[in-house]
Short mmCIF file of C-alpha atoms in Angstrom, two decimals:
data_model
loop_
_atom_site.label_atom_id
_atom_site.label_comp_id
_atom_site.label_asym_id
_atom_site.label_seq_id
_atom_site.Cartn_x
_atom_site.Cartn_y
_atom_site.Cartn_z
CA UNK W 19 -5.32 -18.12 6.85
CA UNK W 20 -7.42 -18.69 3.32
CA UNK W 21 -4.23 -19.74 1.19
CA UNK W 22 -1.57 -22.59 1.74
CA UNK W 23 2.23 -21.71 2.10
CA UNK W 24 4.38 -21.77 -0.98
CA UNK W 25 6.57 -24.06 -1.70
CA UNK W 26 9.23 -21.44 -1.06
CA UNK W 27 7.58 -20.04 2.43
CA UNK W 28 8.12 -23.72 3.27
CA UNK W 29 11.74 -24.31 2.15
CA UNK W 30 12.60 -21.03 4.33
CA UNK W 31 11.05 -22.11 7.42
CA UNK W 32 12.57 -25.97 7.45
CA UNK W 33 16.21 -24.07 6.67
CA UNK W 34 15.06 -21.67 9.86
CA UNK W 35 14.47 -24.93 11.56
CA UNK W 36 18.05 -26.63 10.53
CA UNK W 37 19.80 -22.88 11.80
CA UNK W 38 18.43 -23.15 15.20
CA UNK W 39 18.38 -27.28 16.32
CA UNK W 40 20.94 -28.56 14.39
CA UNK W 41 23.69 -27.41 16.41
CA UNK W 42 22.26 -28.10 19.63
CA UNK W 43 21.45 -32.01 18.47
CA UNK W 44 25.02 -32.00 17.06
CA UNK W 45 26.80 -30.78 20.38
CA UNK W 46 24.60 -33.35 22.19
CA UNK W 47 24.98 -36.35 20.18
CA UNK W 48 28.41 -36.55 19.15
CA UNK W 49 30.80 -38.11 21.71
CA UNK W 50 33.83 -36.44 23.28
CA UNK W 51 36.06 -38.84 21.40
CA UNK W 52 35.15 -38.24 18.22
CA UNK W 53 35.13 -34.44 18.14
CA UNK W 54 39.18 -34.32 17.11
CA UNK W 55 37.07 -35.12 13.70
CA UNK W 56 35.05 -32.83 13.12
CA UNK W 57 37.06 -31.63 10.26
CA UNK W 58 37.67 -34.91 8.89
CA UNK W 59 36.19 -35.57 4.98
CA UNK W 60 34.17 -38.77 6.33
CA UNK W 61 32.55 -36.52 9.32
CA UNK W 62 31.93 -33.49 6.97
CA UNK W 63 29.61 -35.77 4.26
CA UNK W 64 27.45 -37.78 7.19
CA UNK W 65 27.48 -34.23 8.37
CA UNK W 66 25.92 -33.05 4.83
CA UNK W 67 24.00 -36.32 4.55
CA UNK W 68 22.15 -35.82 7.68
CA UNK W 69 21.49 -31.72 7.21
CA UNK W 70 20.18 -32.46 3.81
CA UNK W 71 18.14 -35.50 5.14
CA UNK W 72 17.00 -33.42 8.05
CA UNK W 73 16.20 -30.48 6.18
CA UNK W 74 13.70 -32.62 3.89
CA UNK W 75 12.32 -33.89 6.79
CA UNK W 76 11.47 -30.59 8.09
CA UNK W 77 10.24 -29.41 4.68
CA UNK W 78 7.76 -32.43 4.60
CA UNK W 79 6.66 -31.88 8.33
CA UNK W 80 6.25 -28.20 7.52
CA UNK W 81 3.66 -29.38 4.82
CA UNK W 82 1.53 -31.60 7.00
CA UNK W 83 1.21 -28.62 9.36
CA UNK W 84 0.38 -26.21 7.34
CA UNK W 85 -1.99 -28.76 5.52
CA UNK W 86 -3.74 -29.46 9.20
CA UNK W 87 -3.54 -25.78 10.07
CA UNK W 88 -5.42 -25.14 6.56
CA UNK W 89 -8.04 -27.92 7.70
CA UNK W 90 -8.63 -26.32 10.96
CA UNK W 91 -9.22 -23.26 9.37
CA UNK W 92 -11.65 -24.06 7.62
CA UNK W 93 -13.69 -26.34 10.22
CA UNK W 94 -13.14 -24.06 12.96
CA UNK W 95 -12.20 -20.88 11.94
CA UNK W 96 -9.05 -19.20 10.57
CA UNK W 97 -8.10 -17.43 13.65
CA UNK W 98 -9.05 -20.51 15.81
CA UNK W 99 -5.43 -21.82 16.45
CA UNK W 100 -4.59 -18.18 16.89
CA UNK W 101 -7.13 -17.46 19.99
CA UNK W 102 -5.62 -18.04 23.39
CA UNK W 103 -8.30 -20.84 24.47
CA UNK W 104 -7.74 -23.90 26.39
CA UNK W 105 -9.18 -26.08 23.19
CA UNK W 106 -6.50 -24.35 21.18
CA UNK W 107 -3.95 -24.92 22.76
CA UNK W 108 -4.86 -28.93 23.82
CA UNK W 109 -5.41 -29.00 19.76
CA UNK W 110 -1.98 -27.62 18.68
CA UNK W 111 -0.37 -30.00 21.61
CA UNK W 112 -2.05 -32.99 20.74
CA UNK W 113 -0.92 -32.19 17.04
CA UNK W 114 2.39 -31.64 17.86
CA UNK W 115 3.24 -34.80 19.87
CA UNK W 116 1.64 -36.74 17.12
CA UNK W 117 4.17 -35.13 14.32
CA UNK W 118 7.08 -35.60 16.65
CA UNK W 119 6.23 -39.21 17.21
CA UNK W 120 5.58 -39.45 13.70
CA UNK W 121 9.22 -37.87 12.67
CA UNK W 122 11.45 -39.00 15.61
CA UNK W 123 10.15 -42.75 14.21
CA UNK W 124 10.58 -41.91 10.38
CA UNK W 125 14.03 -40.10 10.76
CA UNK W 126 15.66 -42.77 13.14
CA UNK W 127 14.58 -45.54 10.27
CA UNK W 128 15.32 -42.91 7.54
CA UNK W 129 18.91 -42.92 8.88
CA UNK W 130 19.21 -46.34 9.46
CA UNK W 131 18.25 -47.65 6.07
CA UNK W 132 21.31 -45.29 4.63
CA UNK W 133 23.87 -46.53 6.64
CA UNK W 134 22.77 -50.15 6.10
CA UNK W 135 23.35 -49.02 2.12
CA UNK W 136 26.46 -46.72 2.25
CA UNK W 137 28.07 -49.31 5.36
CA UNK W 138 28.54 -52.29 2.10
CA UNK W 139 30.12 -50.02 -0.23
CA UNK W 140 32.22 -47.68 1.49
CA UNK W 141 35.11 -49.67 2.52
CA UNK W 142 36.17 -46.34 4.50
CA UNK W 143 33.46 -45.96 6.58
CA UNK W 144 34.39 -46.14 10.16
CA UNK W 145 34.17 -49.62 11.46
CA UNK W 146 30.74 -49.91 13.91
CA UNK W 147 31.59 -49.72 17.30
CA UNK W 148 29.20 -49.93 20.43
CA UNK W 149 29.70 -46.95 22.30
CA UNK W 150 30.51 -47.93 26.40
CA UNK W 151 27.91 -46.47 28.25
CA UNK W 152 25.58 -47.32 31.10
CA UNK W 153 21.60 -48.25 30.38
CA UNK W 154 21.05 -45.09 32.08
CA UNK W 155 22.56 -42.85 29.91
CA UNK W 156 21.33 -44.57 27.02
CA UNK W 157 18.32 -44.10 28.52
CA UNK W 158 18.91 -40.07 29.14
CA UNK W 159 20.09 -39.69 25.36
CA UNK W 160 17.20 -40.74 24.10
CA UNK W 161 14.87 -39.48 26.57
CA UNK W 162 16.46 -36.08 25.28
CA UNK W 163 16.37 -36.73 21.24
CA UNK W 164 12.46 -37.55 21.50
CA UNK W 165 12.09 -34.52 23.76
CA UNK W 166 13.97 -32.13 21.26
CA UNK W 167 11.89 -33.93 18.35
CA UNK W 168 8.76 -32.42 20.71
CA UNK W 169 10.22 -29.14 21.07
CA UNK W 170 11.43 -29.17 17.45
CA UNK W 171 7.40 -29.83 16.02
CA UNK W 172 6.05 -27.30 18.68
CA UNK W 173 8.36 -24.82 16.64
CA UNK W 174 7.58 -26.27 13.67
CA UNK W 175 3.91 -26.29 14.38
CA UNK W 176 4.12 -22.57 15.69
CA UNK W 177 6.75 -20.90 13.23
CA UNK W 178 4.29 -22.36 10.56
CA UNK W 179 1.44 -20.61 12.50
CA UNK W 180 3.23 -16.98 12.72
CA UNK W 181 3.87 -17.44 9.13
CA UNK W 182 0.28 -17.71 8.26
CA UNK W 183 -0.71 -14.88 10.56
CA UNK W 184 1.91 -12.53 8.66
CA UNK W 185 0.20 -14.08 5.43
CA UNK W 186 -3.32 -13.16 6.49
CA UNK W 187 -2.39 -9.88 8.17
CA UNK W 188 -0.58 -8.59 4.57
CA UNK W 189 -3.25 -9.64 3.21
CA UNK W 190 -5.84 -7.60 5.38
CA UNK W 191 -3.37 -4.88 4.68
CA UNK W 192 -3.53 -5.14 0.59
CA UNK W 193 -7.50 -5.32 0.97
CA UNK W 194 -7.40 -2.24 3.61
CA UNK W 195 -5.17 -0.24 1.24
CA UNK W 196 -7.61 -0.79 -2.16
CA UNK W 197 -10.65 0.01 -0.18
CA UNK W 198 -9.28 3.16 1.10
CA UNK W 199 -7.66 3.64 -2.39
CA UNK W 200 -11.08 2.91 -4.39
CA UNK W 201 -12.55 5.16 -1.36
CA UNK W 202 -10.51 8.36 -2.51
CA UNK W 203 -11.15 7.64 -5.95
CA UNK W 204 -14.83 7.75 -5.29
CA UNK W 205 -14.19 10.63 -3.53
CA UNK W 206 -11.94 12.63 -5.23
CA UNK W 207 -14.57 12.01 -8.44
CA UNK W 208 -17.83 12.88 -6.42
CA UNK W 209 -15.78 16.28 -5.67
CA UNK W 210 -14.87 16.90 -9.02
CA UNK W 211 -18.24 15.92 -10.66
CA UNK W 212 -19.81 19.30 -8.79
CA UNK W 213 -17.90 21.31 -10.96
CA UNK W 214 -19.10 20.32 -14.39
CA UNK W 215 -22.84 21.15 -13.86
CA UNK W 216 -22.23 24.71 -12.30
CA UNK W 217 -19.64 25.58 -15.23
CA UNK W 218 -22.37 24.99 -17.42
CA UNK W 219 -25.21 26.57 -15.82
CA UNK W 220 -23.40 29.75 -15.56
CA UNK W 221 -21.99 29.65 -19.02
CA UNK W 222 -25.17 28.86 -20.57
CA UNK W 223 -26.94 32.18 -18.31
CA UNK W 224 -24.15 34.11 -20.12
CA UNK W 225 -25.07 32.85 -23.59
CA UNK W 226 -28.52 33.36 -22.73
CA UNK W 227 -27.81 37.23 -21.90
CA UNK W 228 -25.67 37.81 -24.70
CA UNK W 229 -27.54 35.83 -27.95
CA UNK W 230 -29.81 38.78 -28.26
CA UNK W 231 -27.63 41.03 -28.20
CA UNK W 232 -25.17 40.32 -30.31
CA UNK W 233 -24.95 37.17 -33.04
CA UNK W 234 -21.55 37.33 -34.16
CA UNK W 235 -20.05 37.51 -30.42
CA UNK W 236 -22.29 34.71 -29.49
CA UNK W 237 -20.57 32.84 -31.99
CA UNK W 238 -17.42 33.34 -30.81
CA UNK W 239 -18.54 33.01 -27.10
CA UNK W 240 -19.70 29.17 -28.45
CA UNK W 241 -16.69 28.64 -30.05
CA UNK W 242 -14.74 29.60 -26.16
CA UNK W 243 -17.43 27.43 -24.58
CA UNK W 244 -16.86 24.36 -26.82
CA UNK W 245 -13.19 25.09 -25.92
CA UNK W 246 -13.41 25.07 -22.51
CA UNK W 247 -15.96 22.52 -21.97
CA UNK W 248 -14.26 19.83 -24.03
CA UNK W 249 -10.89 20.72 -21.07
CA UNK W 250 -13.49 19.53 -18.81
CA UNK W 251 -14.20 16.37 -20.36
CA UNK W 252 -10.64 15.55 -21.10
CA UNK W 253 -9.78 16.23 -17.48
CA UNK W 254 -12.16 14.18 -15.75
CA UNK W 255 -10.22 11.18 -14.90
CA UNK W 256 -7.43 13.19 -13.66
CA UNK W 257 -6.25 14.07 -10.32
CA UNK W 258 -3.54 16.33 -11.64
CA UNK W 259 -3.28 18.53 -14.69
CA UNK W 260 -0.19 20.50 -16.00
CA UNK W 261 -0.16 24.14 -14.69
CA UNK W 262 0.16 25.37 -18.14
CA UNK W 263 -2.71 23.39 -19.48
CA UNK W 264 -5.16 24.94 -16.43
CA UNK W 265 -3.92 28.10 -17.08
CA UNK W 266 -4.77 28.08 -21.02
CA UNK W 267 -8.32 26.66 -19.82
CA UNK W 268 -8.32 29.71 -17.99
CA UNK W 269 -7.86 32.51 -20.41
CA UNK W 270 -10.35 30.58 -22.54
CA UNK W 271 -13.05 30.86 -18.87
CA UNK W 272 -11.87 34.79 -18.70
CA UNK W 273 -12.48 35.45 -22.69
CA UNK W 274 -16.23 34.06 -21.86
CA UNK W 275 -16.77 36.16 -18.69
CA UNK W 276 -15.12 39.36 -20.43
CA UNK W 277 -18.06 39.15 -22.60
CA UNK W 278 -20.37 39.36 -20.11
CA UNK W 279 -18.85 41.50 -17.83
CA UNK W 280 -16.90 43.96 -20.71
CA UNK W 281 -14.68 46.41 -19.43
CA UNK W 282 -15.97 45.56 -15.52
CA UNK W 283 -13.33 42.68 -15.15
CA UNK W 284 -10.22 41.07 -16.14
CA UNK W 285 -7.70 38.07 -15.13
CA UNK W 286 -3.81 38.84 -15.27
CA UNK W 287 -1.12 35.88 -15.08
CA UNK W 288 2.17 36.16 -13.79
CA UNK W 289 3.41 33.05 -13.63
CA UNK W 290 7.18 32.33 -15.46
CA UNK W 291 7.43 29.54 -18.01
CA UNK W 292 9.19 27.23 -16.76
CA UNK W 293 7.00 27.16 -13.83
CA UNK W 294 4.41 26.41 -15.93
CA UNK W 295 5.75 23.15 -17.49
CA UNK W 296 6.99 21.80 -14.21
CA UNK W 297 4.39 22.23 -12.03
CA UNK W 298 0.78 20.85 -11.67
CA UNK W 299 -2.33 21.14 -10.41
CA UNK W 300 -6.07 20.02 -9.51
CA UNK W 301 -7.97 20.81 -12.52
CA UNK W 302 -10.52 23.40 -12.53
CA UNK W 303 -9.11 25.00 -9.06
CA UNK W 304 -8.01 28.16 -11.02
CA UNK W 305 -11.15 28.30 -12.24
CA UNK W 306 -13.64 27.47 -9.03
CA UNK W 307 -11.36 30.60 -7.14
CA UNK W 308 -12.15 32.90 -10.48
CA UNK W 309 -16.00 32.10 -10.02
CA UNK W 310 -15.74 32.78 -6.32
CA UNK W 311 -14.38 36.24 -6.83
CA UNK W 312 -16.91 36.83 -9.33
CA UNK W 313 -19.88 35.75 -7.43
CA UNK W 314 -18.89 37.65 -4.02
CA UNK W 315 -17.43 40.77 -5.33
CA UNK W 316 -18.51 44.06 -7.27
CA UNK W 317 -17.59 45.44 -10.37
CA UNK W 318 -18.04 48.33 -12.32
CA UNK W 319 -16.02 50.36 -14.88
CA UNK W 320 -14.42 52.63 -12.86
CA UNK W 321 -13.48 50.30 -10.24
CA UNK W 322 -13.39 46.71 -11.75
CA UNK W 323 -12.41 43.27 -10.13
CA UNK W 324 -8.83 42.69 -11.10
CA UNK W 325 -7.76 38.90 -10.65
CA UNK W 326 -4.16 38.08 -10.24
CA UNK W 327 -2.36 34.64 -10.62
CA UNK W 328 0.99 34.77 -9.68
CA UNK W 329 4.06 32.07 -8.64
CA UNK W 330 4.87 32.49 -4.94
CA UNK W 331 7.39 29.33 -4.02
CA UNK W 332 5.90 26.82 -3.47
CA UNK W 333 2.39 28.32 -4.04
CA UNK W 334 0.62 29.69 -6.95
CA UNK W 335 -1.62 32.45 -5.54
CA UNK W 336 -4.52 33.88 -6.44
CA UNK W 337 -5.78 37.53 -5.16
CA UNK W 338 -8.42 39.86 -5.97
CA UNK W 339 -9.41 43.18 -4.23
CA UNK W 340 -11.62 42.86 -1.33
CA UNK W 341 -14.91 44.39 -2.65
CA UNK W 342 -18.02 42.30 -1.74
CA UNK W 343 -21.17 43.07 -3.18
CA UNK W 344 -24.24 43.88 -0.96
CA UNK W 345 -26.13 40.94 -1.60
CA UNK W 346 -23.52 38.47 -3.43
CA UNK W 347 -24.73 35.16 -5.57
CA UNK W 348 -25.83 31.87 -3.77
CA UNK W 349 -23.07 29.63 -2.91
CA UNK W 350 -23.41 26.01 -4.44
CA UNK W 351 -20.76 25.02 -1.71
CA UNK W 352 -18.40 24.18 -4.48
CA UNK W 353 -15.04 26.31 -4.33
CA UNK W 354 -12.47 26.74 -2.00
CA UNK W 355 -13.61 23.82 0.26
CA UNK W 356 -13.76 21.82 -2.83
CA UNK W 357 -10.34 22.67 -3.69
CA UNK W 358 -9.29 21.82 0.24
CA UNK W 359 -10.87 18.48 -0.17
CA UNK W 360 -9.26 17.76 -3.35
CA UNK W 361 -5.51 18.68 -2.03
CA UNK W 362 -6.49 16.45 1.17
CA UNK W 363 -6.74 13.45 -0.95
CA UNK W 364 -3.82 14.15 -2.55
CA UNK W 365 -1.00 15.71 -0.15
CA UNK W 366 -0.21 16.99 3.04
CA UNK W 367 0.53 20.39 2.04
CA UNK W 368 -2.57 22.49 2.45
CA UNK W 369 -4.63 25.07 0.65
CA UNK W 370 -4.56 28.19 2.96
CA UNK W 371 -6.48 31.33 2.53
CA UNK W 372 -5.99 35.12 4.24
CA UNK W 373 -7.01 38.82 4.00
CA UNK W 374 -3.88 41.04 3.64
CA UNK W 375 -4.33 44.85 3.29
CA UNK W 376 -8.19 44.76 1.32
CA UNK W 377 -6.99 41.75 -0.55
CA UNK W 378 -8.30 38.67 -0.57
CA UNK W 379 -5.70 35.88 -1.22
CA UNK W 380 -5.34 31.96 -1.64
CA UNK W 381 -2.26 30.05 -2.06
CA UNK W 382 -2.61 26.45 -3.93
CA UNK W 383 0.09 24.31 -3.35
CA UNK W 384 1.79 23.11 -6.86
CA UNK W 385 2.47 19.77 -7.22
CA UNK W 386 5.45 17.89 -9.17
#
């Protein structure tokens, strides 16, 4: 309970107040004889007079309450009034008899003071009459106003209380949903910043091979790299990335490993157009699953590692022959748990992987 109600919170809670007593105090207080005029023009303005008055009256109760709750709060504790203790409760009683003293006196003078002004010059105002009844059941009448007044602060004192709660508890909720918000951000970038390092260290092995061997390739194989690497860079903020923009990334990765691997390997897409500009994806997951294959599979010219991407609603898949090497590459632990991880922060639907018939396949949800 760190923050006072609004002017408006308040407002809502005296109307609240006026919906629920009002009638009862009405039924209670008006006397058999006089309800054939309840329709009457004079009975419907006191009748306006007094919700207004009594509404106002609420409104300014509502604020002293929330002002003492606010006090309490902060020499106590915010959740002190909220604990079910014996001190709490003594503390919200003694409060609440004090504001319905406090009102029952300022209302009954309140409404006194207007008639004394309105009685002079309102020549129709019904003539004062002293009402014929016993001591006794003056007596019981007003036994029963003050009483009501009680019960009226006690909901007063407590609607003002659950209002606060709700106040503190959306707030709890807003602060729970940033952290865990600026928790998958963190995440999702610590997940994606393992690619960038590995990209390069394999990339720059490849230029290493290749530089003596061949100058005028090498400068091409730069001119890929630069390509590729500045996709990276662009695409580290994001979470998602247009299919079709992963996809050119990825002939740009295949051109460089081509060179290394010549007529050993080779990446075929199979993926229609339109599916390409309506779909997205996490970036560098095409190319994590390419490096994968790579790493864990053989090659050679007569029997090279064929890649396929292709659209399988509501997947796009990728599969490669089933061909491990002897002794394949050390994993980095970056690939398809990576790309698991990713999709985790991101949707329900999940990455799923299988062996069908010597092929190895995944299937990576696409995203709208």
């Amino acid at each position: 309970m760190a923050h006072l109600l609004t002017a408006r919170q308040k407002w809502q809670l005296a109307l609240r107040l006026v919906i629920f007593f009002s009638p009862v105090l009405l039924y209670v207080n008006m006397p058999d004889a006089q309800r054939s005029h309840i329709f009457s023009p004079i009975f419907l303005c006191i009748l306006v007079v007094f919700t207004s008055l009594t509404t106002l009256m609420y409104f300014i109760w509502i604020t002293f309450t929330d002002w003492i709750q606010y006090q309490i709060g902060i020499w106590l504790g915010k959740d002190f009034l909220m604990k079910f203790s014996i001190g709490a409760l003594l503390l919200s009683i003694v409060i609440a008899l004090g504001l319905s003293v406090a009102y029952t006196f300022t209302l009954r003078y309140t409404i006194k003071g207007i008639i004394s002004i309105v009685y002079p010059i309102w020549p129709s105002w019904p003539e004062k009459k002293p009402m014929e009844l016993s001591p006794d059941t003056w007596s019981y009448i007003t036994r029963f106003n003050q009483g009501f007044s009680v019960v009226i602060m006690f909901s007063a004192f407590y609607l003002t209380l659950n209002f606060r709660a709700y106040q503190q508890l959306k707030d709890v909720q807003l602060k729970t949903e940033q952290l865990e918000k600026e928790a998958v951000l963190a995440q999702f970038a610590a997940l994606k910043s393992q690619v960038n390092p590995h990209f390069l260290f394999n990339s720059l092995s490849i230029l290493n091979s290749l530089i003596y061997e061949d100058v005028n390739l090498s400068g091409k194989f730069v001119q890929q790299l630069s390509k590729a690497y500045r996709y990276i860079l662009e695409q580290r903020d994001q979470e998602l990335i247009l299919l079709k923009t992963e996809l050119d990334f990825i002939e740009s990765y295949t051109f460089l490993l081509k060179i290394r691997f010549e007529n050993k390997f080779d990446v075929l897409v199979d993926v229609p157009a339109d599916i390409k500009n309506h779909y997205q994806i996490t970036p560098l997951a095409l190319q994590m699953l390419v490096e994968n294959a790579v790493k864990h599979n053989r090659m050679s010219v007569t029997d090279p590692l064929l890649i396929k991407i292709y659209y399988e609603a509501p997947f796009l898949v990728v599969e490669n022959p089933l061909q491990l090497r002897d002794q394949p590459d050390v994993s980095t632990g970056v690939g398809l748990s990576n790309i698991s991880n990713r999709y985790a922060l991101l949707t329900d639907l999940k990455v799923s992987h299988e062996i069908i018939n010597q092929s190895y396949m995944v299937k990576i949800p696409l995203l709208r």
